[in-house]
JSON list of C-alpha atoms in Angstrom, two decimals:
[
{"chain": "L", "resi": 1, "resn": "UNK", "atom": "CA", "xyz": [26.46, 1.80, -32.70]},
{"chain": "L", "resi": 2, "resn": "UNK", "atom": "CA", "xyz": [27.51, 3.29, -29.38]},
{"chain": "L", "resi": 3, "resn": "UNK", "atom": "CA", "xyz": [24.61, 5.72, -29.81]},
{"chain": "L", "resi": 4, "resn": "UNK", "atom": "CA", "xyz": [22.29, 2.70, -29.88]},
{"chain": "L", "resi": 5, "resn": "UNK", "atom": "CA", "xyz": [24.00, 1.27, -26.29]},
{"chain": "L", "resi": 6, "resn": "UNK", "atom": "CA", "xyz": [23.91, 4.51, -24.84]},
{"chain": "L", "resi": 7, "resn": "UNK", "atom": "CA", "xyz": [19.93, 5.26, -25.79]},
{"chain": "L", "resi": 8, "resn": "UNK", "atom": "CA", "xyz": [19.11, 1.46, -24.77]},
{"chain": "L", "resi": 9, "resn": "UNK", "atom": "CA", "xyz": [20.65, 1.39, -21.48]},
{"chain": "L", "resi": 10, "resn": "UNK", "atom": "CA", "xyz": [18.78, 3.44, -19.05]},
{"chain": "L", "resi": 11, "resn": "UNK", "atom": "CA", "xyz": [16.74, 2.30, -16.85]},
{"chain": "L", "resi": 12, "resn": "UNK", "atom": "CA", "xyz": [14.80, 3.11, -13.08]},
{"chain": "L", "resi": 13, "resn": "UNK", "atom": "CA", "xyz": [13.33, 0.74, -11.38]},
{"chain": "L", "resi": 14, "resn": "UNK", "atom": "CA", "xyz": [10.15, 1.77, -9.09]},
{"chain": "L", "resi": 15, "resn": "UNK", "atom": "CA", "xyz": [9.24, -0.47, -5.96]},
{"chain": "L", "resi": 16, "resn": "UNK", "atom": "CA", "xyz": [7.76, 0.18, -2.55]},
{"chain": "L", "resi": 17, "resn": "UNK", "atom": "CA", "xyz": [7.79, -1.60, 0.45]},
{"chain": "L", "resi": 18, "resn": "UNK", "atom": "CA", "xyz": [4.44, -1.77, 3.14]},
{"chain": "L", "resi": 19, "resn": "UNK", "atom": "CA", "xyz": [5.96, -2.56, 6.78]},
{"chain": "L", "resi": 20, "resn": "UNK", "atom": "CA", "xyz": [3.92, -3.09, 10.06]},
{"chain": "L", "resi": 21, "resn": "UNK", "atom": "CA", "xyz": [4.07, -3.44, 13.36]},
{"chain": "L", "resi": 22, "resn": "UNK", "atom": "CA", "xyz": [3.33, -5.99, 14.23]},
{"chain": "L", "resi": 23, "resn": "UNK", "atom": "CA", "xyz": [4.36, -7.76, 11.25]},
{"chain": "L", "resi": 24, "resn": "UNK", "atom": "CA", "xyz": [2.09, -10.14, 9.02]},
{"chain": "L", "resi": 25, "resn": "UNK", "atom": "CA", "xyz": [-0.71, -7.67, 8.39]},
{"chain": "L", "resi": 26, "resn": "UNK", "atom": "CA", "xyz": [-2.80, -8.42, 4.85]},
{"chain": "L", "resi": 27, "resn": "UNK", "atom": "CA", "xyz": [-1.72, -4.94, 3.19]},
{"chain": "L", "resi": 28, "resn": "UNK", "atom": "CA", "xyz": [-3.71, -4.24, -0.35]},
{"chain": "L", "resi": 29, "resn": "UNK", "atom": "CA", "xyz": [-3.19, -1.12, -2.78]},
{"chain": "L", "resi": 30, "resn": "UNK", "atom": "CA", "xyz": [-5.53, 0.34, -4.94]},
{"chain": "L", "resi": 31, "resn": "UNK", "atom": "CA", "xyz": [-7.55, -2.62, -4.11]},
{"chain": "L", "resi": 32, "resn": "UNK", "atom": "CA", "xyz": [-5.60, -5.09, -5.09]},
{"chain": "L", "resi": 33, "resn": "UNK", "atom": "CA", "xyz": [-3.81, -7.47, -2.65]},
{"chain": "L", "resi": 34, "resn": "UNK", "atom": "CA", "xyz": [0.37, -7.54, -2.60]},
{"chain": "L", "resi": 35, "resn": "UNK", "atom": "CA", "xyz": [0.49, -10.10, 0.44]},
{"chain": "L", "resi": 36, "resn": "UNK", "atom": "CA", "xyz": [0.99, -10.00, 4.05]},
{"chain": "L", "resi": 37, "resn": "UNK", "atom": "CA", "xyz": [3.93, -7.05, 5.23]},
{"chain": "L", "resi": 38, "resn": "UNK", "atom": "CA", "xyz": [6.75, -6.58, 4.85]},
{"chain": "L", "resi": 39, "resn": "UNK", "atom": "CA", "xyz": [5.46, -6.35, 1.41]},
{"chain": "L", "resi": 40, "resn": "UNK", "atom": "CA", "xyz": [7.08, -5.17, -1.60]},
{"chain": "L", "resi": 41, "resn": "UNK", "atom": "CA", "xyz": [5.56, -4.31, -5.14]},
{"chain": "L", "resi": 42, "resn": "UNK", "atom": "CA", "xyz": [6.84, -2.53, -8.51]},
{"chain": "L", "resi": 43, "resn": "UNK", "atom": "CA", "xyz": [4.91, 0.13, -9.54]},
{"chain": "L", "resi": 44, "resn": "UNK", "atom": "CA", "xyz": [5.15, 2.40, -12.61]},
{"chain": "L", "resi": 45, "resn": "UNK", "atom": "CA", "xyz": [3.75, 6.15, -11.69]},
{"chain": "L", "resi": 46, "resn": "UNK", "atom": "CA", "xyz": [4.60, 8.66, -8.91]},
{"chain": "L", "resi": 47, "resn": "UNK", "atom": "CA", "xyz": [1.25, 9.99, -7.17]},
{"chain": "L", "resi": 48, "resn": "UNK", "atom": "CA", "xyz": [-0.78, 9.04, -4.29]},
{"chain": "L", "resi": 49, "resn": "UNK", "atom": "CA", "xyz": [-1.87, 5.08, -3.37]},
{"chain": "L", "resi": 50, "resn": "UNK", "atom": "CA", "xyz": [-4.63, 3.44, -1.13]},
{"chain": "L", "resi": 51, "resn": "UNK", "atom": "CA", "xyz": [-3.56, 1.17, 0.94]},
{"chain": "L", "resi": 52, "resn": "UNK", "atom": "CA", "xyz": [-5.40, -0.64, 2.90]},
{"chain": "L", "resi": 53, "resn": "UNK", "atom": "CA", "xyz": [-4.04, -2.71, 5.64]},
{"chain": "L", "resi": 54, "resn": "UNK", "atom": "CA", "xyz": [-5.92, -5.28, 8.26]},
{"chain": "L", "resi": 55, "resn": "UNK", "atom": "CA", "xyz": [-4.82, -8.01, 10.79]},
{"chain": "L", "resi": 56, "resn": "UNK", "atom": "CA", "xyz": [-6.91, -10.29, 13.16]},
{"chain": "L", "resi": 57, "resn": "UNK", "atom": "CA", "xyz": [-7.43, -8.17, 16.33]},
{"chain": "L", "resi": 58, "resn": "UNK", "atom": "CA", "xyz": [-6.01, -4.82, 14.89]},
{"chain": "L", "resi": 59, "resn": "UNK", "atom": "CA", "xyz": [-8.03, -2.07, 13.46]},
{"chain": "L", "resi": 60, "resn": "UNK", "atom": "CA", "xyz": [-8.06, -1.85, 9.53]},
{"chain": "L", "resi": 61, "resn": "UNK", "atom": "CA", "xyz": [-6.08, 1.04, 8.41]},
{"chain": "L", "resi": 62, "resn": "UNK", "atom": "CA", "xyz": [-7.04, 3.00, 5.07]},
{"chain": "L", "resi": 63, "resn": "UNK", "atom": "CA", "xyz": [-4.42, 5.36, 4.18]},
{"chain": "L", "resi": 64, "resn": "UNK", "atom": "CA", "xyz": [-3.98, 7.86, 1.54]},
{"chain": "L", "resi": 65, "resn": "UNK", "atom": "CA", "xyz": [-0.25, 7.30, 0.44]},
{"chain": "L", "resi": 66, "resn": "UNK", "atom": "CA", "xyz": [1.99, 10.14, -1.62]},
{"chain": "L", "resi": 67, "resn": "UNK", "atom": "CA", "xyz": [4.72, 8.87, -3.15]},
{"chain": "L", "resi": 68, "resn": "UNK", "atom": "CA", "xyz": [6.97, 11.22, -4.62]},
{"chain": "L", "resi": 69, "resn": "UNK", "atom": "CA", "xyz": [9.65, 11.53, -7.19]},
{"chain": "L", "resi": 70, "resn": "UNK", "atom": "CA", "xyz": [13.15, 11.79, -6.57]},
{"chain": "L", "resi": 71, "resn": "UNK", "atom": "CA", "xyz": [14.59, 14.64, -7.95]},
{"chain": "L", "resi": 72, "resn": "UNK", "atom": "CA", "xyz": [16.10, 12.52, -10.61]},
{"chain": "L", "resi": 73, "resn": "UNK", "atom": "CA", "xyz": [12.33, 11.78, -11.95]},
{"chain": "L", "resi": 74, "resn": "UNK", "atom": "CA", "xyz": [10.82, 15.04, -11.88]},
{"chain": "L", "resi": 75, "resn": "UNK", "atom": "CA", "xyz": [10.46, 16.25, -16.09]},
{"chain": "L", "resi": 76, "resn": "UNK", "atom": "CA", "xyz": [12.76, 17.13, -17.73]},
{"chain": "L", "resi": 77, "resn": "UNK", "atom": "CA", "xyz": [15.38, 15.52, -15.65]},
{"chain": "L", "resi": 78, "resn": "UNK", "atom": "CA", "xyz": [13.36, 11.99, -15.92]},
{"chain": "L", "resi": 79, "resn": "UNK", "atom": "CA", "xyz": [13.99, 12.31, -19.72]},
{"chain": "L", "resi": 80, "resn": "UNK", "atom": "CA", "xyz": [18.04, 11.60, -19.35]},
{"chain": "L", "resi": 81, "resn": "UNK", "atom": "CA", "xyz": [17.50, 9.22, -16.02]},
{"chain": "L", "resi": 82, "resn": "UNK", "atom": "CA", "xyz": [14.70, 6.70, -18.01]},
{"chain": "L", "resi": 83, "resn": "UNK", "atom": "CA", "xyz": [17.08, 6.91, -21.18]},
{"chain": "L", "resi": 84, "resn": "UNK", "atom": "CA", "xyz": [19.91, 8.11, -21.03]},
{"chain": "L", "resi": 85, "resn": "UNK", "atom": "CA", "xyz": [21.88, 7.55, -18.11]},
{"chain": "L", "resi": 86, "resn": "UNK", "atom": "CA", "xyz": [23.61, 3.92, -18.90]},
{"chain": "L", "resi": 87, "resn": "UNK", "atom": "CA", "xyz": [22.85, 2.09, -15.57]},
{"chain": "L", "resi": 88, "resn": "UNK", "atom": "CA", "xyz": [19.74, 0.86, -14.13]},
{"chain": "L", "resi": 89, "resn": "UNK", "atom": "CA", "xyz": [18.86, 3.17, -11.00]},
{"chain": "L", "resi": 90, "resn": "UNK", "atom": "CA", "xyz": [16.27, 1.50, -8.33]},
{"chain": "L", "resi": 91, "resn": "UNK", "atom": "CA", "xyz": [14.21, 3.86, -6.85]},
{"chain": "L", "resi": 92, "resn": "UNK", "atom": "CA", "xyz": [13.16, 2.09, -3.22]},
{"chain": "L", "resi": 93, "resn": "UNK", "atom": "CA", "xyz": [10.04, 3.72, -1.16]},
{"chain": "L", "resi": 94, "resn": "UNK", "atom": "CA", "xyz": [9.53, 2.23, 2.24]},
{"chain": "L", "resi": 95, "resn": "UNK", "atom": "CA", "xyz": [6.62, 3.26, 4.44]},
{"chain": "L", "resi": 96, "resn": "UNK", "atom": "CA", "xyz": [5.74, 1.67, 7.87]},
{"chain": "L", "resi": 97, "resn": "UNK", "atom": "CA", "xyz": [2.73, 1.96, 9.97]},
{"chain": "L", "resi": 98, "resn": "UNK", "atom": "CA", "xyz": [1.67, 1.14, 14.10]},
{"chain": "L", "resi": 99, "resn": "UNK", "atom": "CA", "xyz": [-1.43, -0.92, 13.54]},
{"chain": "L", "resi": 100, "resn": "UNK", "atom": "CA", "xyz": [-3.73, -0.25, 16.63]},
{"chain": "L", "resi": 101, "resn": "UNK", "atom": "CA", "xyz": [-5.60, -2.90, 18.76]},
{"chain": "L", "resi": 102, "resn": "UNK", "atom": "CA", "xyz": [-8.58, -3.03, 18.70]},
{"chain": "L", "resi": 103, "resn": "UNK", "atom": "CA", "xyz": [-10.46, -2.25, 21.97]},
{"chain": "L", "resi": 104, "resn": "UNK", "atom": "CA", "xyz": [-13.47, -4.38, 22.23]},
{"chain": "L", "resi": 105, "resn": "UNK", "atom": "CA", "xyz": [-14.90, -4.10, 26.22]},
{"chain": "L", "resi": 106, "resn": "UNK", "atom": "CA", "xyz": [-17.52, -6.37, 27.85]},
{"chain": "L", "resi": 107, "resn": "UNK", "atom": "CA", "xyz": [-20.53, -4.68, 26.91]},
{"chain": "L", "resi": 108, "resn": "UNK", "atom": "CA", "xyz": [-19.12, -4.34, 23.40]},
{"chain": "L", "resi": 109, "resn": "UNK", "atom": "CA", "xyz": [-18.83, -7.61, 22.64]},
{"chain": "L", "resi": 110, "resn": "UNK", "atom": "CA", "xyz": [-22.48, -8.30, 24.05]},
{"chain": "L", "resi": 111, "resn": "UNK", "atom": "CA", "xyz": [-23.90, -5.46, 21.77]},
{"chain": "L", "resi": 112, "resn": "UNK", "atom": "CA", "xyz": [-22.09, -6.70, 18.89]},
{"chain": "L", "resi": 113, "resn": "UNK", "atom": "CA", "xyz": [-23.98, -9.91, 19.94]},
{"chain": "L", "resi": 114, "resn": "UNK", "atom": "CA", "xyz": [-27.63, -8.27, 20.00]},
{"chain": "L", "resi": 115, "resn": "UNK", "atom": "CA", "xyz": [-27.01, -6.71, 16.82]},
{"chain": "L", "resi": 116, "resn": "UNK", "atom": "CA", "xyz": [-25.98, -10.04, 14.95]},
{"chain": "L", "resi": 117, "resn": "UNK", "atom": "CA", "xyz": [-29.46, -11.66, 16.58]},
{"chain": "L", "resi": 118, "resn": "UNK", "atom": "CA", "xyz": [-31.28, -8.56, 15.18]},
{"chain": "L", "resi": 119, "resn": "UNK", "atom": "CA", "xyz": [-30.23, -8.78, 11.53]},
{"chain": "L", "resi": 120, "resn": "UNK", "atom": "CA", "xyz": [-30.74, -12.33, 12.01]},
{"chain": "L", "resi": 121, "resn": "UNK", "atom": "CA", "xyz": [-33.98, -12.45, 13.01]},
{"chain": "L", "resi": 122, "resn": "UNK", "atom": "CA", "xyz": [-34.69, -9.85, 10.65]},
{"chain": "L", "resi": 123, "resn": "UNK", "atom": "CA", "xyz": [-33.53, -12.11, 7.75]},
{"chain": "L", "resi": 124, "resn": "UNK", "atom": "CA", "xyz": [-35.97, -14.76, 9.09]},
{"chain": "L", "resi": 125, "resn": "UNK", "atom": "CA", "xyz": [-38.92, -12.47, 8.95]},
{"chain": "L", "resi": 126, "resn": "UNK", "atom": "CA", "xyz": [-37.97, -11.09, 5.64]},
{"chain": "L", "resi": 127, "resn": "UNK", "atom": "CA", "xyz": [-40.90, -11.78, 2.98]}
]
């Protein structure tokens, strides 16, 4: 019987955490949206992560994230901590990034302007 508690009560726990500055930035990994930072999600494998984070009036970041194991999780150590350690461990990752404003001058905004005419004039003319 104690064998059975003992084998049955280990646990870790995986979650990250996406902060920004400013705060309130959309933040997405591997494609698939979490919510708006500080944002937190589970996740079940070490290795790296996309994430993608945007915000009106801030250039959209697209960063290759590593996240590593703790030395706890690294084979064949992660064969005890997963099932044989008798508490539940939480293993917490917590990245932040400087979002960057975007710099849009005059003549770039009347560019921008020409360009959206173009295509739409384009799409007009378009058989």
């Amino acid at each position: 019987m104690l064998v059975v508690v003992c084998l049955s009560a280990g646990c870790v726990s995986r979650r990250m955490t996406i902060r920004t500055n400013p705060p309130g930035a959309l933040v997405e990994v591997n494609g698939k949206r979490i919510g708006t930072s500080p944002a937190s999600m589970d996740f079940t494998y070490y290795g790296v992560y996309e994430f993608r984070i945007s915000a009106p009036g801030y250039e959209t970041m697209v960063v290759e994230q590593a996240v590593r194991p703790p030395w706890y999780q690294v084979p064949p150590a992660d064969l005890i901590s997963d099932n044989f350690l008798g508490a539940q461990v939480t293993n917490r990752h917590q990245f932040t990034y400087n979002l960057v404003p975007t710099s849009f001058e005059a003549g770039d905004h009347l560019q921008l302007q020409d360009r959206g005419q173009n295509f739409r004039s384009r799409a007009r003319s378009a058989p």
